[in-house]
Tab-separated table of C-alpha atoms in Angstrom:
chain	number	residue	atom	x	y	z
A	547	MET	CA	26.843	76.617	-24.078
A	548	THR	CA	27.812	73.790	-26.429
A	549	HIS	CA	25.569	70.751	-26.653
A	550	THR	CA	26.320	67.369	-28.191
A	551	TYR	CA	23.577	65.718	-30.212
A	552	THR	CA	23.606	62.062	-31.252
A	553	PHE	CA	20.999	60.583	-33.601
A	554	LEU	CA	20.464	56.835	-33.250
A	555	PHE	CA	18.612	55.041	-36.038
A	556	CYS	CA	17.281	51.650	-34.890
A	557	ASP	CA	15.130	48.819	-36.150
A	558	LEU	CA	11.592	49.622	-34.998
A	559	ARG	CA	10.721	46.106	-33.835
A	560	THR	CA	14.026	44.891	-32.374
A	561	ASP	CA	15.538	48.275	-31.360
A	562	GLU	CA	18.869	47.133	-32.801
A	563	VAL	CA	21.045	50.122	-33.702
A	564	LEU	CA	21.353	50.385	-37.478
A	565	ALA	CA	23.518	53.496	-37.611
A	566	GLU	CA	24.516	56.624	-35.760
A	567	LEU	CA	24.091	59.315	-38.377
A	568	PRO	CA	24.746	63.045	-38.341
A	569	MET	CA	21.804	65.330	-39.107
A	570	SER	CA	21.356	68.997	-39.940
A	571	GLY	CA	18.488	71.438	-39.564
A	572	VAL	CA	16.853	69.332	-36.868
A	573	THR	CA	13.716	70.543	-35.096
A	574	TYR	CA	11.858	68.254	-32.705
A	575	SER	CA	8.793	68.684	-30.517
A	576	THR	CA	6.698	67.075	-27.804
A	577	GLU	CA	2.998	67.672	-27.177
A	578	LEU	CA	0.719	67.128	-24.202
A	579	ASN	CA	-1.490	64.116	-25.027
A	580	GLY	CA	-0.454	64.572	-28.631
A	581	ILE	CA	2.227	63.444	-31.039
A	582	GLY	CA	5.368	65.503	-31.404
A	583	THR	CA	7.326	65.525	-34.641
A	584	LEU	CA	10.900	65.773	-35.899
A	585	ARG	CA	12.239	67.252	-39.111
A	586	GLY	CA	15.818	67.194	-40.315
A	587	THR	CA	18.213	66.202	-43.079
A	588	ILE	CA	20.625	63.266	-43.235
A	589	PRO	CA	23.712	64.278	-45.242
A	590	TYR	CA	24.765	61.849	-47.965
A	591	THR	CA	28.524	62.290	-48.074
A	592	ALA	CA	31.681	60.233	-48.340
A	593	GLU	CA	31.685	60.039	-44.536
A	594	THR	CA	28.117	58.735	-44.209
A	595	ALA	CA	28.137	56.433	-47.245
A	596	PRO	CA	29.806	53.519	-45.355
A	597	LEU	CA	26.984	53.710	-42.786
A	598	ASP	CA	24.389	53.079	-45.532
A	599	PRO	CA	21.974	55.858	-44.527
A	600	ASP	CA	19.336	54.545	-46.950
A	601	ALA	CA	19.108	51.180	-45.194
A	602	ALA	CA	19.305	52.823	-41.764
A	603	SER	CA	16.346	55.189	-42.219
A	604	VAL	CA	13.637	53.244	-44.064
A	605	PRO	CA	10.287	54.973	-43.425
A	606	GLY	CA	7.779	52.949	-41.458
A	607	ARG	CA	10.268	50.518	-39.941
A	608	THR	CA	12.926	52.743	-38.377
A	609	ALA	CA	12.991	54.175	-34.862
A	610	LEU	CA	14.939	57.377	-34.210
A	611	TYR	CA	16.253	58.512	-30.838
A	612	VAL	CA	17.667	61.978	-30.149
A	613	ASP	CA	20.357	62.033	-27.464
A	614	ARG	CA	21.321	65.460	-26.093
A	615	ASP	CA	24.363	65.508	-23.832
A	616	GLY	CA	23.779	61.879	-22.847
A	617	VAL	CA	20.034	62.222	-22.256
A	618	ILE	CA	17.450	60.863	-24.698
A	619	VAL	CA	15.119	63.816	-25.242
A	620	TRP	CA	13.028	62.479	-28.115
A	621	GLY	CA	12.072	59.181	-29.690
A	622	GLY	CA	9.829	58.244	-32.566
A	623	ILE	CA	9.347	56.643	-35.958
A	624	VAL	CA	10.657	57.790	-39.343
A	625	TRP	CA	7.617	58.113	-41.585
A	626	THR	CA	8.777	60.043	-44.676
A	627	ARG	CA	12.028	60.557	-46.580
A	628	GLU	CA	12.716	62.618	-49.682
A	629	PRO	CA	15.698	64.112	-51.534
A	630	ALA	CA	17.052	67.412	-50.213
A	631	ASP	CA	20.158	69.525	-50.792
A	632	GLY	CA	23.135	67.369	-49.863
A	633	GLY	CA	21.119	64.419	-48.600
A	634	LYS	CA	17.614	63.292	-47.714
A	635	ALA	CA	15.070	65.094	-45.539
A	636	ILE	CA	13.126	62.963	-43.087
A	637	GLN	CA	10.032	63.514	-41.005
A	638	ALA	CA	9.386	61.436	-37.914
A	639	ALA	CA	6.703	61.361	-35.223
A	640	GLU	CA	6.761	60.202	-31.622
A	641	PHE	CA	6.078	56.536	-30.874
A	642	LEU	CA	2.409	57.213	-30.151
A	643	SER	CA	2.053	57.749	-33.909
A	644	TYR	CA	2.377	53.973	-34.354
A	645	TYR	CA	-1.085	53.577	-32.851
A	646	GLN	CA	-2.527	55.871	-35.505
A	647	HIS	CA	-1.739	52.978	-37.815
A	648	ARG	CA	-3.330	50.309	-35.613
A	649	TYR	CA	-7.046	49.537	-35.354
A	650	VAL	CA	-9.402	47.394	-33.303
A	651	LYS	CA	-10.457	44.619	-35.691
A	652	GLN	CA	-12.622	42.530	-33.355
A	653	THR	CA	-15.123	43.864	-30.869
A	654	LEU	CA	-13.633	44.658	-27.448
A	655	SER	CA	-15.973	45.626	-24.632
A	656	THR	CA	-16.494	45.970	-20.911
A	657	ASP	CA	-19.977	44.521	-21.556
A	658	THR	CA	-19.779	40.720	-21.830
A	659	SER	CA	-23.161	40.575	-23.560
A	660	LEU	CA	-21.597	42.154	-26.662
A	661	ILE	CA	-18.707	39.730	-27.111
A	662	LEU	CA	-18.268	36.030	-27.860
A	663	ASN	CA	-14.979	35.386	-26.044
A	664	THR	CA	-15.403	36.703	-22.495
A	665	ALA	CA	-11.779	36.111	-21.495
A	666	TYR	CA	-9.854	39.323	-20.857
A	667	VAL	CA	-7.704	40.896	-23.563
A	668	PRO	CA	-5.343	39.881	-25.092
A	669	SER	CA	-6.533	36.246	-25.119
A	670	GLY	CA	-10.198	37.291	-25.271
A	671	GLN	CA	-12.365	40.325	-26.021
A	672	ARG	CA	-13.220	41.555	-22.536
A	673	LEU	CA	-11.908	44.899	-21.284
A	674	TYR	CA	-11.172	45.706	-17.670
A	675	THR	CA	-13.429	48.545	-16.508
A	676	ASP	CA	-10.829	50.873	-14.957
A	677	GLN	CA	-9.759	53.503	-17.509
A	678	LYS	CA	-6.064	52.801	-16.906
A	679	TYR	CA	-6.565	49.122	-17.632
A	680	ILE	CA	-8.551	49.908	-20.772
A	681	VAL	CA	-5.442	51.664	-22.102
A	682	TRP	CA	-3.388	48.608	-21.115
A	683	SER	CA	-5.895	46.346	-22.872
A	684	LEU	CA	-5.855	48.347	-26.098
A	685	LEU	CA	-2.064	48.297	-26.239
A	686	GLN	CA	-1.885	44.605	-25.312
A	687	TYR	CA	-4.401	43.857	-28.057
A	688	ALA	CA	-2.208	45.717	-30.557
A	689	HIS	CA	1.023	44.086	-29.396
A	690	ALA	CA	-0.315	40.524	-29.363
A	691	GLN	CA	-0.768	40.381	-33.131
A	692	ALA	CA	1.963	39.159	-35.460
A	693	GLY	CA	4.363	42.044	-36.095
A	694	GLY	CA	2.319	44.216	-33.750
A	695	SER	CA	4.868	44.904	-31.002
A	696	ILE	CA	7.421	47.713	-31.272
A	697	GLY	CA	8.772	47.129	-27.777
A	698	VAL	CA	6.640	49.629	-25.847
A	699	ASP	CA	6.709	48.664	-22.160
A	700	THR	CA	3.198	48.621	-20.638
A	701	SER	CA	4.185	47.686	-17.067
A	702	GLN	CA	3.452	51.247	-15.885
A	703	LEU	CA	-0.199	50.642	-16.816
A	704	THR	CA	-0.717	47.881	-14.260
A	705	ALA	CA	-1.634	48.291	-10.565
A	706	PRO	CA	-2.641	50.556	-8.965
A	707	PRO	CA	-5.729	51.482	-11.012
A	708	HIS	CA	-6.954	55.038	-11.545
A	709	GLY	CA	-10.159	54.242	-9.693
A	710	ILE	CA	-12.307	55.567	-12.558
A	711	THR	CA	-14.702	53.024	-14.055
A	712	ARG	CA	-15.672	53.265	-17.718
A	713	THR	CA	-18.258	51.442	-19.778
A	714	THR	CA	-16.985	51.238	-23.317
A	715	THR	CA	-17.185	49.162	-26.468
A	716	TYR	CA	-14.982	49.220	-29.558
A	717	PHE	CA	-16.802	47.525	-32.428
A	718	GLY	CA	-14.484	45.664	-34.759
A	719	PHE	CA	-16.659	46.381	-37.789
A	720	GLU	CA	-16.078	50.123	-37.230
A	721	ARG	CA	-12.264	49.687	-37.084
A	722	PRO	CA	-11.655	52.340	-34.381
A	723	GLU	CA	-8.138	53.758	-34.377
A	724	ILE	CA	-6.285	52.810	-31.196
A	725	TYR	CA	-4.583	56.174	-30.628
A	726	LYS	CA	-7.888	58.006	-31.075
A	727	ALA	CA	-9.635	55.584	-28.715
A	728	ILE	CA	-7.060	56.301	-25.998
A	729	ALA	CA	-7.179	60.057	-26.605
A	730	GLU	CA	-10.978	60.135	-26.309
A	731	LEU	CA	-10.880	58.039	-23.145
A	732	ALA	CA	-8.315	60.424	-21.660
A	733	ALA	CA	-10.330	63.513	-22.602
A	734	ALA	CA	-13.450	62.502	-20.711
A	735	ASP	CA	-14.392	63.832	-17.274
A	736	ASP	CA	-11.991	62.522	-14.610
A	737	GLY	CA	-9.672	61.516	-17.430
A	738	PHE	CA	-5.900	61.464	-17.536
A	739	ASP	CA	-2.811	62.541	-19.436
A	740	PHE	CA	-0.813	59.961	-21.375
A	741	GLY	CA	2.321	59.502	-23.420
A	742	ILE	CA	5.277	57.266	-24.225
A	743	GLU	CA	8.426	58.161	-22.295
A	744	VAL	CA	11.865	57.437	-23.726
A	745	GLY	CA	15.261	57.425	-22.087
A	746	TRP	CA	18.241	55.426	-20.870
A	747	THR	CA	17.986	52.959	-18.005
A	748	ALA	CA	20.419	53.425	-15.120
A	749	GLU	CA	23.639	51.402	-15.070
A	750	VAL	CA	23.210	48.672	-12.444
A	751	ASN	CA	25.682	45.934	-11.484
A	752	ASN	CA	27.899	46.825	-14.448
A	753	ILE	CA	25.003	46.291	-16.859
A	754	ALA	CA	25.218	48.995	-19.497
A	755	PRO	CA	22.271	51.399	-19.854
A	756	ARG	CA	19.734	50.512	-22.511
A	757	ARG	CA	17.063	52.495	-24.285
A	758	TYR	CA	13.489	52.247	-23.106
A	759	LYS	CA	10.095	53.360	-24.368
A	760	ARG	CA	7.244	52.958	-21.930
A	761	ALA	CA	3.571	53.873	-21.974
A	762	VAL	CA	2.603	56.079	-19.042
A	763	THR	CA	-0.550	57.740	-17.720
A	764	TRP	CA	-0.776	60.594	-15.231
A	765	VAL	CA	-3.794	61.141	-12.964
A	766	PRO	CA	-5.311	63.631	-12.608
A	767	ARG	CA	-2.769	65.377	-14.839
A	768	ARG	CA	0.795	65.447	-16.039
A	769	GLY	CA	3.196	68.054	-14.773
A	770	ARG	CA	3.480	70.428	-11.832
A	771	THR	CA	1.453	73.417	-10.791
A	772	ALA	CA	3.173	76.818	-10.968
A	773	ALA	CA	3.649	76.757	-7.191
A	774	GLU	CA	5.286	73.336	-7.395
A	775	SER	CA	7.486	74.072	-10.407
A	776	GLY	CA	8.618	77.577	-9.477
A	777	LEU	CA	9.082	78.221	-13.202
A	778	VAL	CA	9.140	81.894	-14.212
A	779	PHE	CA	9.772	83.094	-17.766
A	780	VAL	CA	10.418	86.820	-18.109
A	781	LYS	CA	10.729	89.240	-21.022
A	782	GLY	CA	12.641	92.349	-20.049
A	783	GLY	CA	15.250	93.116	-17.421
A	784	PRO	CA	18.512	91.346	-16.582
A	785	ALA	CA	16.828	87.977	-15.989
A	786	SER	CA	15.053	87.958	-19.347
A	787	SER	CA	14.588	84.459	-20.786
A	788	ILE	CA	11.896	85.208	-23.414
A	789	LEU	CA	13.223	86.256	-26.827
A	790	SER	CA	9.832	86.852	-28.443
A	791	TYR	CA	6.218	85.956	-27.905
A	792	ASP	CA	2.770	85.877	-29.448
A	793	TRP	CA	-0.091	86.214	-26.975
A	794	PRO	CA	-3.167	86.256	-29.245
A	795	GLU	CA	-6.782	86.378	-28.213
A	796	ASN	CA	-9.012	84.337	-30.477
A	797	GLY	CA	-12.681	83.680	-29.860
A	798	THR	CA	-13.236	81.373	-32.847
A	799	ALA	CA	-12.452	78.211	-30.841
A	800	LEU	CA	-14.436	79.339	-27.798
A	801	ALA	CA	-17.648	77.510	-26.924
A	802	THR	CA	-20.136	77.958	-24.118
A	803	GLU	CA	-22.170	74.886	-25.143
A	804	VAL	CA	-20.981	71.585	-26.596
A	805	SER	CA	-23.175	68.870	-28.125
A	806	GLY	CA	-21.534	65.461	-28.243
A	807	LEU	CA	-22.903	63.003	-30.814
A	808	GLY	CA	-22.404	59.293	-30.221
A	809	ASP	CA	-23.534	56.262	-32.210
A	810	GLY	CA	-27.041	55.629	-33.493
A	811	ASN	CA	-29.279	56.886	-36.261
A	812	GLY	CA	-32.088	59.408	-36.278
A	813	GLU	CA	-33.894	59.826	-32.981
A	814	ALA	CA	-31.943	56.852	-31.587
A	815	LYS	CA	-28.613	58.702	-31.803
A	816	VAL	CA	-26.916	59.102	-28.422
A	817	ILE	CA	-26.522	62.822	-27.632
A	818	ALA	CA	-25.052	64.677	-24.656
A	819	VAL	CA	-25.075	68.439	-24.081
A	820	ALA	CA	-22.755	70.412	-21.788
A	821	GLN	CA	-23.259	74.124	-21.155
A	822	ASP	CA	-21.176	76.646	-19.223
A	823	THR	CA	-23.999	78.399	-17.418
A	824	ASP	CA	-21.586	80.542	-15.389
A	825	LEU	CA	-20.048	82.100	-18.503
A	826	ILE	CA	-23.463	82.734	-20.029
A	827	ALA	CA	-24.750	84.277	-16.784
A	828	SER	CA	-21.713	86.577	-16.699
A	829	GLY	CA	-22.578	88.000	-20.127
A	830	TRP	CA	-20.970	85.657	-22.677
A	831	PRO	CA	-23.218	84.704	-25.623
A	832	LEU	CA	-24.306	81.177	-26.457
A	833	LEU	CA	-21.495	79.808	-28.666
A	834	GLU	CA	-22.145	76.248	-29.801
A	835	GLN	CA	-19.851	73.438	-30.858
A	836	VAL	CA	-20.901	70.004	-32.163
A	837	THR	CA	-18.448	67.101	-31.949
A	838	SER	CA	-18.946	63.487	-33.092
A	839	TYR	CA	-17.545	60.524	-31.151
A	840	ASP	CA	-17.684	57.398	-33.296
A	841	GLY	CA	-18.372	54.176	-31.463
A	842	VAL	CA	-19.557	55.781	-28.211
A	843	ILE	CA	-22.844	54.258	-27.078
A	844	ASP	CA	-22.702	54.858	-23.329
A	845	GLN	CA	-24.547	58.015	-22.260
A	846	ALA	CA	-22.316	58.644	-19.238
A	847	GLN	CA	-19.151	58.288	-21.319
A	848	LEU	CA	-20.514	60.642	-23.965
A	849	GLN	CA	-21.491	63.194	-21.312
A	850	GLY	CA	-17.966	63.052	-19.902
A	851	LEU	CA	-16.496	63.678	-23.358
A	852	ALA	CA	-18.821	66.625	-23.929
A	853	ASN	CA	-17.968	68.079	-20.508
A	854	ALA	CA	-14.240	67.777	-21.220
A	855	GLU	CA	-14.644	69.386	-24.649
A	856	LEU	CA	-16.527	72.279	-23.043
A	857	THR	CA	-13.739	72.785	-20.490
A	858	ALA	CA	-11.137	72.873	-23.262
A	859	ARG	CA	-13.228	75.220	-25.420
A	860	ALA	CA	-13.931	77.571	-22.523
A	861	GLY	CA	-10.186	78.086	-22.112
A	862	ALA	CA	-9.423	78.433	-25.814
A	863	LEU	CA	-9.561	82.225	-25.882
A	864	SER	CA	-5.807	82.568	-25.387
A	865	GLN	CA	-3.142	80.133	-26.619
A	866	PRO	CA	0.162	82.029	-26.493
A	867	THR	CA	3.561	80.915	-27.753
A	868	PHE	CA	6.981	81.969	-26.511
A	869	GLU	CA	10.467	81.613	-27.953
A	870	VAL	CA	12.831	81.215	-25.014
A	871	LEU	CA	16.543	80.768	-24.400
A	872	SER	CA	17.569	77.175	-23.704
A	873	ASP	CA	20.472	77.847	-21.342
A	874	VAL	CA	19.001	80.651	-19.252
A	875	ASP	CA	16.946	79.884	-16.157
A	876	PRO	CA	14.523	78.113	-16.558
A	877	ALA	CA	16.854	75.958	-18.667
A	878	PHE	CA	15.697	73.435	-21.239
A	879	GLY	CA	15.249	70.116	-19.455
A	880	SER	CA	13.975	71.684	-16.230
A	881	TYR	CA	10.397	71.725	-17.558
A	882	SER	CA	8.174	69.398	-19.548
A	883	VAL	CA	4.778	69.435	-21.199
A	884	GLY	CA	2.079	69.584	-18.559
A	885	ASP	CA	4.015	71.921	-16.275
A	886	GLU	CA	2.557	75.281	-15.309
A	887	ALA	CA	4.742	78.385	-15.266
A	888	LEU	CA	4.422	82.093	-14.625
A	889	PHE	CA	5.033	84.194	-17.742
A	890	VAL	CA	5.853	87.869	-17.170
A	891	ILE	CA	6.061	90.543	-19.884
A	892	ASP	CA	7.549	93.841	-18.718
A	893	PRO	CA	5.834	97.053	-19.932
A	894	GLU	CA	6.379	97.708	-23.640
A	895	PRO	CA	4.588	99.647	-26.397
A	896	LEU	CA	1.983	96.954	-27.123
A	897	SER	CA	1.528	96.192	-23.419
A	898	PRO	CA	1.969	99.531	-21.640
A	899	ALA	CA	1.035	98.017	-18.289
A	900	GLY	CA	2.903	94.771	-18.916
A	901	ARG	CA	1.266	91.385	-18.785
A	902	GLU	CA	1.585	88.231	-16.758
A	903	GLY	CA	-0.248	84.997	-16.224
A	904	VAL	CA	0.084	81.390	-15.150
A	905	LEU	CA	-0.052	79.151	-18.218
A	906	ARG	CA	0.296	75.429	-18.821
A	907	ILE	CA	2.959	74.252	-21.267
A	908	THR	CA	1.267	72.056	-23.888
A	909	GLY	CA	4.015	71.878	-26.496
A	910	ILE	CA	7.806	72.193	-26.633
A	911	GLU	CA	9.631	72.559	-29.948
A	912	THR	CA	13.431	72.651	-29.993
A	913	THR	CA	15.812	73.480	-32.818
A	914	ALA	CA	18.845	71.270	-32.261
A	915	ALA	CA	22.215	72.989	-32.416
A	916	GLY	CA	25.685	72.540	-31.006
A	917	GLY	CA	25.544	76.074	-29.600
A	918	PRO	CA	22.559	78.163	-28.506
A	919	GLU	CA	19.259	76.429	-29.216
A	920	ARG	CA	15.871	77.927	-29.888
A	921	VAL	CA	12.970	76.595	-27.841
A	922	ARG	CA	9.347	77.395	-28.674
A	923	LEU	CA	6.743	76.873	-25.975
A	924	THR	CA	3.057	76.535	-26.788
A	925	CYS	CA	0.822	77.248	-23.816
A	926	ALA	CA	-2.795	77.217	-22.704
A	927	GLU	CA	-4.714	79.001	-20.012
A	928	VAL	CA	-5.016	77.159	-16.723
C-alpha cells in the first residue's frame, strides 16, 4: 500500500507554517510516558532551495509535524541539525521534550506555610492538591513566563479531577525540571499516564482544520486491555504480521526491594522501602535497587514512588520487541502506546512449543516510506 507523507515545519511559538519540505530516511517514534524522537534528512536541492530549508528548520525554535495520509501521526521540536549527504540531517523530539528545558525557579507547593504568595499558580505559588491539577499548575507556570508558551492546550487538565490528593513541594533553589517533576508524579502509586497529543481539528461550519497539541492525562492508565483491543500479532501461518522479534529475558533490571531516597541529610534523609514479599516467598532472592528523588520531602509521596518503582522492576524480566507489517491486521494506526495485545509465536527451532503472551505496547517506532513501512513495537509484561 502506498502512503503519502507530508512534513510541516512551523514556528514553535506561533505555529505558523514556515515550509513544507521533503525528507528522506525518516524514522519516528512514540513512547508511553516518555519522549519519542524523529530522525531524517532534509535534501538541499534546486527544488528545496526556494523554500529556504535553513530558515525553516532552525533547531530549538522549529516545530515539526508528520502527516501520514491526512492524519498527523507525530509532532515535536527540531533540536539538532548537521550536514549529511545531499542535505542536512535533523533530530527532533516530541513536544514533551520542551519541558526538559524548563525549570521551576520559584518555590511552588501545596503547603502554604512554605510559600510567600499563597495565590494559586500561575499568579501565585500555591499548587492545587489533586495530581491532575498539579500537572496543570506546572504547565501553567511554564507558559506564563515571557516566551514560555509553545501553544500546548491544557484544557484537558481541568475538571474533573483524578481524585488523588498529593502533598508536594518544588523548591525554586533546587531548579527541578518540569518534565521530570510530572514523570515522577505520574509514576507514584495511583498515578497516571500522560502525553501531548497532536492532530487536526475537525472541519466545522466551513472552518478549515487546524493543528493542535494538547496535554492529556489518562487515569488509571492509557490504552486498552487485550480483551478491549482485540489486537493479536502472529508470527507464522497465513495471518502472520510479525516479521521478526526479540523476546529476551534479562534479570539485571529486576528488583524485589526498592529503597527510595528523598531530601534531607544524614539521619534526617527521607527514606521509603518497598519489598515484594510474594516474590521472595516464592523463591526469588532479595534483589535491591536504590533510587533518589530530588525535592521529595513527603513520606507518603516517596513511598508511592518506591512502590511504583518496585512494580516496574518486578516486571522488568522480559521486554520484547517486534518488527511488524504496517498494512497487515493489526494495521498501523489501529493501536497506540498503552494498548495491550496478544503476541503469538508459532513453533520454531528456538521455541519448539511456540510462545505467546499478553504484552503492553510501550513504544512504537515507524520508518516512513511511500510503500511498505517497518514498524517496531517495544513491549512490557502486563
